[in-house]
Amino acid sequence: MNEIRNRALRAALPHILIWATVAIITLLPDIQAVAIETKVPILAFLVGASVFMTLLLGIGATKIFKKLSITRVLNFYDICSIFLTIVFVWELLANKFPVLDPMIFTCPTRVFQALVVKAPILLDSAISSMFLLVCGYFLGIIVGIVTGIVVGWFKVLFRVVYPVAKLIAPIPPVVYIPFALVLLPSVMYAAIFIIALGAFWPTFANVCFATHNVDRRVIEAAKMLGAKTGTILRRVILPSVLPELFAGIFIGLILAFIMLEVAEMVGASSGLGFYILSQRLLNHYDVVAAIIVVVGILVVICTVVFDYVEARALKWKVRLGA
Amino acid sequence: MTNVIEATKLKKLFRPDDPSRLLAIDGFDFEMKEGEFVTLIGPTGCGKTTFLRIVAGFEDIQGGQILFKGKPVEAPDAKRGVIFQDIRLFPWMTVRDNILFGVKSRGIKAEEQKQKLKETMELMQLDNEALNMYPDRLSTGMRQRIGVARVLANSPDIILLDEPLNSLDWVTRDYIQTTFLKLWHETKKPILFVTHNIPEAVFVAQKVVVMTARPGKTKSVVNVDLPERRWELRRDNDHYLDLVKTTSRLVEDELSKAREVEKVVGY
């Protein structure tokens, strides 16, 4: 009985939060000085979320899709509850009761308004940012993987390069921005360079070390089966360092995001980092918050794709813990 | 007949910088003729596995010479297939890719690859279902069968077995033994088998080479004059048991010496 009551509560909570938020937005008066032009975006989002989540629960309960079990749906519900609580409390404290500074903290209603009103420019900025990120990130990890394997494979090279790399790697790539801006043909190249550098170091360090410590017994097996060095590097070393490689390129992804925003704030004239800075100067904190939401969504999309690729690439690995 | 393997005055140090420690093999002479099935036996640490690794090309030597078909051994080669005690499959490859690793690496045509795969699967009794699985999800016996299959698919000139049956169950053990006995009977492909299991050594080979305690030399050679269709031999055959006894006595002599050596050298 307890279990059922528990589940019912978990299923009801986000819906209660949604409708409570809808109620305070529509019923209580706004206290912010600047009038809010439209409340449609946030209301549409909340109602849409409620409908979507009901649908999910229905699918989970009727077991139409095997992968979407009721346990997973409820897990998703719990995560939603946390975010909805934040939205509810935020709206309450910034726009309904005078607790938070209304200018800096704005309010969810305003942020959603900004998301819709500024959608075209947000989209343009996001595309521009993602272009830089993808170019820089893939450049960084590809160079990191190739050089990491080569340096790790040749013992002499490893003994010289690895200690030097260990000394240079901790320097935050941000400090090279002045040189990058002067030496490279445009701000775009400078940004790509800094992002690539952010992604490069953790990738290189992990791949290089893993290659150096690769199981020599498996290499012997490959050699006695007639594999030449090229084949060994591609078909034996590369797959055997994949777990460390993925750990490295994940840190690289996070660093690439940080470098992206920094680079855009310093030198660019487009992109989310540039946009965030320009809106701050105008005291448009609602737009700043909207941009943060967009960055958050992009990060989540990237990590979800990343996790999917990693799981596919490492499906041979038996997870003893799980 | 020509010698497949010919080792003269072989010397191997594990620490060439400090010759007082771990002299693994010293003045070891060995020869193996084309078409022979030889087992190498001796007390622990006598250097039998080291010798097999030298033949495979995994170890450098500090003295003497090692010839394979008249040419010095320099590096590992697909001509000398090794089946390891610890199997060493590639865990990121499916069973199919593991078996075909050698043939693919050597750039053999796709049709021929298929043929090889079919042959070895039949030989090692592997079914299609297993082909798409990853080795870590299989039993040890199954994995060693794949370890054998990938070497056989490569058609080496000699097969080197480094105590491959140690951690296996009886059924798989017997099965792999029989496979090699039949394979040898049909193809007369030379097989060098390193083991410390005396009955096994006598059961499979034509010739048992007994090594001394470290540093390893040849102590004596026991010729096994049992019928060639060995898989039909009963394990209580009198002549077989006599040969096992003879070999046991030879090895036992070395065991006490081996213990002394362990004490002196330590690890």
XYZ file of N, CA, C and O in Angstrom, chain A residues 77-236:
640
model
N 9.672 12.259 -13.760
C 8.756 13.117 -12.999
C 9.481 13.790 -11.830
O 9.284 14.973 -11.559
N 10.322 13.007 -11.130
C 11.044 13.556 -9.976
C 11.954 14.702 -10.395
O 12.037 15.729 -9.729
N 12.659 14.482 -11.546
C 13.557 15.531 -12.034
C 12.749 16.785 -12.362
O 13.130 17.905 -12.008
N 11.590 16.591 -13.026
C 10.731 17.720 -13.375
C 10.267 18.452 -12.117
O 10.211 19.680 -12.085
N 9.958 17.681 -11.075
C 9.478 18.295 -9.836
C 10.497 19.301 -9.307
O 10.126 20.381 -8.841
N 11.776 18.930 -9.379
C 12.813 19.837 -8.870
C 12.804 21.142 -9.659
O 12.768 22.235 -9.085
N 12.796 21.047 -10.986
C 12.806 22.264 -11.805
C 11.547 23.102 -11.601
O 11.595 24.323 -11.506
N 10.407 22.424 -11.506
C 9.148 23.148 -11.333
C 9.093 23.853 -9.982
O 8.541 24.949 -9.867
N 9.675 23.228 -8.970
C 9.741 23.889 -7.661
C 10.537 25.189 -7.771
O 10.129 26.233 -7.244
N 11.691 25.098 -8.495
C 12.508 26.300 -8.667
C 11.698 27.402 -9.356
O 11.668 28.553 -8.903
N 10.997 27.040 -10.441
C 10.202 28.029 -11.183
C 9.136 28.645 -10.275
O 8.958 29.867 -10.224
N 8.457 27.798 -9.521
C 7.377 28.259 -8.637
C 7.901 29.234 -7.584
O 7.401 30.345 -7.422
N 8.966 28.828 -6.880
C 9.517 29.654 -5.803
C 10.073 30.962 -6.369
O 9.869 32.050 -5.803
N 10.735 30.839 -7.505
C 11.329 32.019 -8.156
C 10.236 33.049 -8.499
O 10.340 34.232 -8.167
N 9.190 32.582 -9.133
C 8.098 33.471 -9.517
C 7.487 34.140 -8.277
O 7.228 35.337 -8.247
N 7.328 33.296 -7.261
C 6.707 33.777 -6.031
C 7.551 34.873 -5.373
O 7.045 35.933 -4.986
N 8.845 34.651 -5.284
C 9.710 35.570 -4.539
C 10.105 36.807 -5.342
O 10.394 37.848 -4.763
N 10.138 36.687 -6.660
C 10.612 37.823 -7.453
C 9.485 38.667 -8.021
O 9.672 39.836 -8.319
N 8.317 38.074 -8.167
C 7.249 38.800 -8.846
C 5.953 38.909 -8.047
O 5.055 39.664 -8.404
N 5.841 38.131 -6.975
C 4.581 38.170 -6.239
C 4.773 38.745 -4.837
O 3.900 39.432 -4.318
N 5.875 38.425 -4.215
C 6.195 39.006 -2.905
C 7.530 39.724 -3.029
O 8.446 39.198 -3.661
N 7.701 40.879 -2.435
C 8.939 41.651 -2.623
C 10.103 41.102 -1.802
O 10.470 41.680 -0.789
N 10.653 39.963 -2.226
C 11.778 39.366 -1.494
C 13.080 39.577 -2.273
O 14.083 40.024 -1.727
N 13.060 39.232 -3.588
C 14.266 39.340 -4.406
C 14.219 40.632 -5.234
O 13.137 41.102 -5.593
N 15.419 41.184 -5.513
C 15.514 42.389 -6.343
C 14.918 42.098 -7.717
O 15.433 41.267 -8.459
N 13.806 42.745 -8.068
C 13.101 42.394 -9.303
C 13.926 42.655 -10.568
O 13.739 41.982 -11.580
N 14.862 43.603 -10.525
C 15.610 43.890 -11.754
C 16.619 42.773 -12.064
O 16.683 42.263 -13.167
N 17.407 42.396 -11.051
C 18.445 41.390 -11.297
C 17.839 39.999 -11.410
O 18.189 39.213 -12.285
N 16.895 39.697 -10.515
C 16.364 38.332 -10.522
C 15.248 38.140 -11.540
O 14.846 37.019 -11.791
N 14.783 39.197 -12.144
C 13.649 39.180 -13.093
C 12.605 38.172 -12.590
O 12.332 38.141 -11.394
N 12.032 37.349 -13.456
C 11.116 36.299 -13.004
C 10.865 35.338 -14.167
O 11.081 35.690 -15.321
N 10.444 34.117 -13.889
C 10.244 33.125 -14.951
C 9.344 33.637 -16.072
O 9.600 33.363 -17.247
N 8.304 34.390 -15.733
C 7.383 34.887 -16.755
C 8.141 35.725 -17.784
O 7.965 35.574 -18.992
N 9.002 36.612 -17.251
C 9.804 37.463 -18.128
C 10.803 36.658 -18.960
O 11.042 36.950 -20.129
N 11.421 35.646 -18.332
C 12.416 34.824 -19.037
C 11.747 34.091 -20.205
O 12.269 34.055 -21.327
N 10.564 33.552 -19.955
C 9.865 32.845 -21.037
C 9.437 33.816 -22.134
O 9.472 33.477 -23.321
N 9.046 35.025 -21.674
C 8.706 36.051 -22.664
C 9.919 36.347 -23.548
O 9.818 36.381 -24.765
N 11.096 36.496 -22.902
C 12.324 36.776 -23.647
C 12.664 35.625 -24.600
O 13.058 35.845 -25.742
N 12.454 34.408 -24.112
C 12.752 33.237 -24.948
C 11.940 33.272 -26.245
O 12.425 32.898 -27.309
N 10.693 33.712 -26.137
C 9.829 33.725 -27.320
C 10.080 34.963 -28.169
O 10.276 34.868 -29.380
N 10.127 36.119 -27.505
C 10.305 37.367 -28.254
C 11.659 37.399 -28.952
O 11.779 37.819 -30.096
N 12.692 36.948 -28.248
C 14.044 37.000 -28.815
C 14.430 35.703 -29.522
O 15.619 35.464 -29.767
N 13.444 34.841 -29.789
C 13.759 33.531 -30.362
C 14.642 33.598 -31.610
O 15.626 32.857 -31.707
N 14.355 34.492 -32.582
C 15.194 34.499 -33.792
C 16.658 34.782 -33.485
O 17.547 34.067 -33.966
N 16.912 35.822 -32.652
C 18.302 36.179 -32.374
C 18.973 35.121 -31.492
O 20.154 34.803 -31.655
N 18.172 34.509 -30.583
C 18.714 33.421 -29.765
C 19.134 32.251 -30.642
O 20.188 31.655 -30.459
N 18.290 31.942 -31.615
C 18.581 30.828 -32.507
C 19.837 31.099 -33.334
O 20.729 30.240 -33.435
N 19.921 32.321 -33.878
C 21.108 32.705 -34.643
C 22.365 32.582 -33.798
O 23.370 32.025 -34.224
N 22.275 33.110 -32.568
C 23.432 33.064 -31.664
C 23.803 31.626 -31.347
O 24.981 31.259 -31.324
N 22.769 30.817 -31.088
C 23.038 29.418 -30.750
C 23.720 28.709 -31.906
O 24.681 27.956 -31.710
N 23.238 28.943 -33.138
C 23.846 28.294 -34.304
C 25.295 28.740 -34.454
O 26.199 27.926 -34.658
N 25.513 30.045 -34.309
C 26.878 30.568 -34.428
C 27.792 29.950 -33.366
O 28.919 29.547 -33.656
N 27.276 29.838 -32.126
C 28.075 29.251 -31.046
C 28.359 27.777 -31.305
O 29.483 27.306 -31.137
N 27.309 27.052 -31.716
C 27.490 25.626 -31.929
C 28.458 25.347 -33.066
O 29.214 24.383 -33.030
N 28.451 26.233 -34.068
C 29.403 26.074 -35.170
C 30.833 26.146 -34.638
O 31.664 25.285 -34.926
N 31.098 27.174 -33.811
C 32.428 27.312 -33.225
C 32.768 26.099 -32.362
O 33.862 25.542 -32.436
N 31.788 25.696 -31.539
C 32.034 24.582 -30.621
C 32.370 23.305 -31.377
O 33.362 22.634 -31.083
N 31.550 22.983 -32.388
C 31.755 21.738 -33.125
C 33.115 21.762 -33.827
O 33.890 20.800 -33.738
N 33.425 22.882 -34.504
C 34.730 22.981 -35.195
C 35.871 22.807 -34.206
O 36.761 21.977 -34.391
N 35.830 23.593 -33.133
C 36.927 23.579 -32.163
C 37.031 22.254 -31.451
O 38.120 21.692 -31.314
N 35.877 21.727 -31.040
C 35.883 20.491 -30.261
C 36.437 19.327 -31.074
O 37.341 18.625 -30.636
N 35.910 19.161 -32.294
C 36.376 18.016 -33.073
C 37.829 18.170 -33.490
O 38.586 17.193 -33.492
N 38.226 19.400 -33.806
C 39.640 19.636 -34.106
C 40.495 19.215 -32.909
O 41.470 18.464 -33.048
N 40.087 19.671 -31.730
C 40.850 19.386 -30.510
C 40.928 17.906 -30.207
O 42.019 17.377 -29.954
N 39.791 17.201 -30.259
C 39.847 15.786 -29.858
C 40.504 14.917 -30.925
O 41.205 13.979 -30.598
N 40.326 15.253 -32.194
C 40.961 14.424 -33.229
C 42.483 14.549 -33.133
O 43.204 13.544 -33.121
N 42.960 15.793 -33.028
C 44.409 15.978 -32.871
C 44.882 15.308 -31.580
O 45.913 14.633 -31.557
N 44.081 15.437 -30.514
C 44.445 14.840 -29.231
C 44.540 13.326 -29.294
O 45.478 12.733 -28.761
N 43.578 12.694 -29.974
C 43.573 11.230 -30.057
C 44.766 10.742 -30.875
O 45.509 9.857 -30.457
N 44.977 11.364 -32.035
C 46.056 10.903 -32.915
C 47.419 11.111 -32.252
O 48.231 10.178 -32.147
N 47.670 12.323 -31.762
C 48.976 12.569 -31.140
C 49.123 11.746 -29.856
O 50.206 11.254 -29.566
N 48.019 11.582 -29.113
C 48.080 10.795 -27.882
C 48.513 9.368 -28.156
O 49.375 8.824 -27.459
N 47.941 8.753 -29.184
C 48.298 7.367 -29.509
C 49.746 7.285 -29.971
O 50.505 6.420 -29.538
N 50.149 8.216 -30.827
C 51.523 8.166 -31.357
C 52.533 8.367 -30.223
O 53.487 7.592 -30.083
N 52.308 9.387 -29.394
C 53.253 9.656 -28.299
C 53.258 8.508 -27.291
O 54.307 8.099 -26.799
N 52.075 7.965 -27.000
C 52.000 6.869 -26.041
C 52.652 5.597 -26.554
O 53.179 4.801 -25.784
N 52.624 5.410 -27.859
C 53.137 4.171 -28.453
C 54.657 4.125 -28.467
O 55.261 3.099 -28.162
N 55.298 5.249 -28.811
C 56.763 5.260 -28.872
C 57.325 5.668 -27.509
O 57.147 6.795 -27.065
N 57.992 4.705 -26.884
C 58.429 4.897 -25.492
C 59.330 6.116 -25.334
O 59.207 6.866 -24.362
N 60.247 6.299 -26.275
C 61.193 7.422 -26.165
C 60.426 8.748 -26.201
O 60.653 9.644 -25.391
N 59.505 8.829 -27.139
C 58.692 10.032 -27.297
C 57.893 10.302 -26.016
O 57.811 11.433 -25.536
N 57.327 9.224 -25.473
C 56.498 9.364 -24.268
C 57.311 9.939 -23.115
O 56.877 10.842 -22.422
N 58.538 9.414 -22.945
C 59.371 9.844 -21.821
C 59.704 11.319 -21.906
O 59.913 11.971 -20.890
N 59.786 11.868 -23.107
C 60.118 13.287 -23.253
C 58.852 14.147 -23.240
O 58.761 15.137 -22.513
N 57.866 13.734 -24.042
C 56.709 14.600 -24.263
C 55.759 14.619 -23.072
O 55.242 15.674 -22.706
N 55.543 13.466 -22.443
C 54.521 13.410 -21.393
C 54.817 14.346 -20.217
O 53.929 15.088 -19.792
N 56.068 14.361 -19.703
C 56.350 15.312 -18.611
C 56.165 16.773 -19.032
O 55.620 17.579 -18.264
N 56.597 17.089 -20.250
C 56.439 18.463 -20.747
C 54.954 18.810 -20.839
O 54.509 19.866 -20.391
N 54.175 17.875 -21.374
C 52.732 18.095 -21.510
C 52.082 18.296 -20.148
O 51.184 19.121 -19.980
N 52.562 17.531 -19.182
C 52.002 17.656 -17.833
C 52.242 19.049 -17.260
O 51.449 19.546 -16.466
N 53.364 19.652 -17.634
C 53.667 21.002 -17.166
C 52.806 22.047 -17.853
O 52.351 23.004 -17.236
N 52.599 21.856 -19.167
C 51.898 22.889 -19.938
C 50.377 22.761 -19.809
O 49.667 23.761 -19.780
N 49.898 21.528 -19.693
C 48.444 21.292 -19.726
C 47.646 22.093 -18.692
O 46.553 22.568 -19.010
N 48.132 22.255 -17.452
C 47.292 22.965 -16.471
C 47.106 24.457 -16.746
O 46.255 25.094 -16.124
N 47.878 25.038 -17.657
C 47.693 26.462 -17.958
C 46.353 26.631 -18.658
O 46.112 26.022 -19.695
N 45.458 27.437 -18.116
C 44.141 27.586 -18.754
C 44.302 28.210 -20.146
O 44.974 29.243 -20.271
N 43.723 27.594 -21.168
C 43.904 28.094 -22.540
C 43.446 29.545 -22.723
O 43.848 30.203 -23.681
N 42.643 30.048 -21.802
C 42.148 31.428 -21.890
C 43.303 32.415 -22.016
O 43.200 33.428 -22.713
N 44.411 32.105 -21.333
C 45.521 33.060 -21.312
C 46.158 33.240 -22.690
O 46.881 34.206 -22.906
N 45.884 32.321 -23.610
C 46.474 32.464 -24.952
C 45.633 33.367 -25.849
O 46.006 33.628 -26.990
N 44.482 33.800 -25.340
C 43.571 34.577 -26.191
C 44.254 35.807 -26.827
O 44.127 36.010 -28.039
N 45.026 36.590 -26.066
C 45.668 37.749 -26.705
C 46.512 37.363 -27.915
O 46.416 37.980 -28.979
N 47.307 36.290 -27.764
C 48.151 35.859 -28.876
C 47.305 35.320 -30.029
O 47.579 35.586 -31.190
N 46.267 34.544 -29.654
C 45.400 33.973 -30.687
C 44.756 35.086 -31.515
O 44.673 34.997 -32.741
N 44.327 36.143 -30.840
C 43.662 37.237 -31.545
C 44.626 37.950 -32.488
O 44.256 38.373 -33.583
N 45.888 38.062 -32.066
C 46.870 38.777 -32.883
C 47.367 37.904 -34.028
O 47.502 38.353 -35.167
N 47.602 36.626 -33.730
C 48.277 35.773 -34.707
C 47.339 35.140 -35.733
O 47.752 34.845 -36.848
N 46.085 34.910 -35.372
C 45.194 34.212 -36.295
C 44.386 35.215 -37.128
O 44.126 36.331 -36.680
N 44.009 34.812 -38.356
C 43.407 35.752 -39.294
C 42.108 36.396 -38.820
O 41.804 37.516 -39.213
N 41.302 35.715 -38.003
C 40.071 36.372 -37.564
C 39.695 35.901 -36.170
O 40.252 34.931 -35.649
N 38.725 36.601 -35.585
C 38.262 36.250 -34.243
C 37.712 34.830 -34.235
O 37.895 34.076 -33.283
N 37.053 34.448 -35.344
C 36.481 33.114 -35.416
C 37.569 32.040 -35.266
O 37.436 31.099 -34.497
N 38.689 32.233 -36.003
C 39.787 31.271 -35.902
C 40.356 31.250 -34.494
O 40.693 30.189 -33.960
N 40.468 32.428 -33.887
C 41.002 32.504 -32.522
C 40.108 31.720 -31.560
O 40.591 30.943 -30.729
N 38.786 31.904 -31.702
C 37.849 31.193 -30.832
C 37.965 29.686 -31.030
O 38.040 28.914 -30.065
N 38.010 29.249 -32.308
C 38.132 27.817 -32.593
C 39.422 27.273 -31.984
O 39.443 26.195 -31.388
N 40.487 28.051 -32.104
C 41.773 27.616 -31.562
C 41.700 27.418 -30.048
O 42.156 26.399 -29.519
N 41.097 28.383 -29.356
C 41.026 28.303 -27.896
C 40.140 27.127 -27.464
O 40.469 26.382 -26.544
N 39.020 26.937 -28.165
C 38.132 25.798 -27.858
C 38.859 24.479 -28.103
O 38.816 23.553 -27.287
N 39.554 24.418 -29.238
C 40.282 23.197 -29.581
C 41.335 22.892 -28.521
O 41.521 21.734 -28.131
N 41.985 23.927 -28.044
C 43.018 23.736 -27.027
C 42.394 23.204 -25.733
O 42.959 22.326 -25.084
N 41.220 23.745 -25.391
C 40.527 23.269 -24.191
C 40.184 21.798 -24.298
O 40.327 21.041 -23.338
N 39.743 21.371 -25.481
C 39.360 19.973 -25.678
C 40.587 19.082 -25.852
O 40.563 17.900 -25.525
N 41.669 19.664 -26.363
C 42.854 18.874 -26.682
C 43.530 18.265 -25.461
O 43.770 17.062 -25.424
N 43.818 19.096 -24.435
C 44.660 18.608 -23.334
C 44.122 17.387 -22.609
O 44.840 16.392 -22.479
N 42.877 17.413 -22.121
C 42.415 16.215 -21.420
C 42.370 14.980 -22.321
O 42.651 13.873 -21.876
N 42.032 15.193 -23.610
C 41.997 14.069 -24.546
C 43.402 13.497 -24.710
O 43.631 12.298 -24.560
N 44.337 14.390 -25.011
C 45.720 13.963 -25.233
C 46.262 13.241 -24.007
O 46.824 12.149 -24.116
N 46.098 13.841 -22.820
C 46.670 13.272 -21.603
C 46.123 11.868 -21.351
O 46.888 10.925 -21.111
N 44.802 11.707 -21.455
C 44.203 10.395 -21.188
C 44.616 9.351 -22.214
O 44.973 8.235 -21.869
N 44.544 9.716 -23.498
C 44.847 8.752 -24.560
C 46.323 8.372 -24.509
O 46.682 7.197 -24.633
N 47.163 9.353 -24.307
C 48.601 9.125 -24.273
C 48.970 8.172 -23.135
O 49.675 7.183 -23.337
N 48.442 8.445 -21.954
C 48.761 7.620 -20.794
C 48.188 6.204 -20.960
O 48.855 5.220 -20.659
N 46.967 6.121 -21.442
C 46.337 4.806 -21.626
C 47.091 3.987 -22.674
O 47.271 2.785 -22.526
N 47.534 4.642 -23.751
C 48.277 3.927 -24.791
C 49.596 3.403 -24.227
O 49.994 2.269 -24.484
N 50.247 4.257 -23.441
C 51.516 3.858 -22.849
C 51.342 2.633 -21.954
O 52.191 1.751 -21.915
N 50.238 2.591 -21.227
C 50.011 1.499 -20.284
C 49.151 0.381 -20.853
O 48.593 -0.403 -20.101
N 49.046 0.322 -22.163
C 48.167 -0.678 -22.769
C 48.702 -2.079 -22.459
O 49.909 -2.267 -22.243
N 47.806 -3.041 -22.353
C 48.172 -4.413 -22.031
C 49.069 -5.007 -23.127
O 48.606 -5.312 -24.224
N 50.347 -5.177 -22.804
C 51.311 -5.663 -23.817
C 50.990 -7.085 -24.263
O 51.389 -7.508 -25.337
N 50.299 -7.825 -23.423
C 50.001 -9.215 -23.781
C 49.066 -9.286 -24.988
O 49.191 -10.145 -25.844
N 48.143 -8.334 -25.044
C 47.217 -8.312 -26.172
C 47.961 -7.881 -27.447
O 47.684 -8.368 -28.537
N 48.949 -7.008 -27.272
C 49.753 -6.584 -28.418
C 50.527 -7.781 -28.973
O 50.615 -7.973 -30.186
N 51.056 -8.597 -28.068
C 51.783 -9.799 -28.510
C 50.866 -10.690 -29.334
O 51.254 -11.206 -30.373
N 49.629 -10.855 -28.845
C 48.668 -11.689 -29.562
C 48.440 -11.139 -30.968
O 48.414 -11.891 -31.946
N 48.309 -9.808 -31.071
C 48.069 -9.207 -32.379
C 49.271 -9.416 -33.297
O 49.120 -9.724 -34.478
N 50.474 -9.295 -32.738
C 51.683 -9.452 -33.554
C 51.813 -10.871 -34.086
O 52.157 -11.069 -35.244
N 51.525 -11.863 -33.224
C 51.713 -13.237 -33.685
C 50.624 -13.639 -34.687
O 50.767 -14.629 -35.388
N 49.558 -12.839 -34.759
C 48.542 -13.109 -35.781
C 48.879 -12.380 -37.083
O 48.128 -12.431 -38.047
N 50.003 -11.665 -37.081
C 50.479 -11.064 -38.329
C 50.114 -9.605 -38.509
O 50.220 -9.086 -39.622
N 49.706 -8.910 -37.438
C 49.322 -7.507 -37.589
C 50.565 -6.618 -37.600
O 51.480 -6.811 -36.821
N 50.573 -5.642 -38.537
C 51.665 -4.674 -38.594
C 51.318 -3.488 -37.683
O 50.182 -3.369 -37.219
N 52.299 -2.604 -37.478
C 52.103 -1.501 -36.533
C 50.836 -0.685 -36.807
O 50.084 -0.377 -35.883
N 50.576 -0.362 -38.076
C 49.392 0.435 -38.418
C 48.115 -0.249 -37.962
O 47.247 0.369 -37.351
N 48.005 -1.530 -38.249
C 46.827 -2.301 -37.854
C 46.720 -2.352 -36.335
O 45.631 -2.236 -35.777
N 47.849 -2.524 -35.669
C 47.824 -2.607 -34.206
C 47.320 -1.299 -33.620
O 46.461 -1.290 -32.735
N 47.810 -0.170 -34.143
C 47.373 1.128 -33.620
C 45.873 1.315 -33.827
O 45.167 1.770 -32.942
N 45.379 0.958 -35.023
C 43.976 1.194 -35.344
C 43.043 0.190 -34.690
O 41.999 0.550 -34.155
N 43.409 -1.089 -34.761
C 42.436 -2.118 -34.360
C 42.664 -2.696 -32.968
O 41.828 -3.425 -32.458
N 43.813 -2.389 -32.375
C 44.066 -2.908 -31.033
C 44.213 -1.776 -30.022
O 43.475 -1.712 -29.045
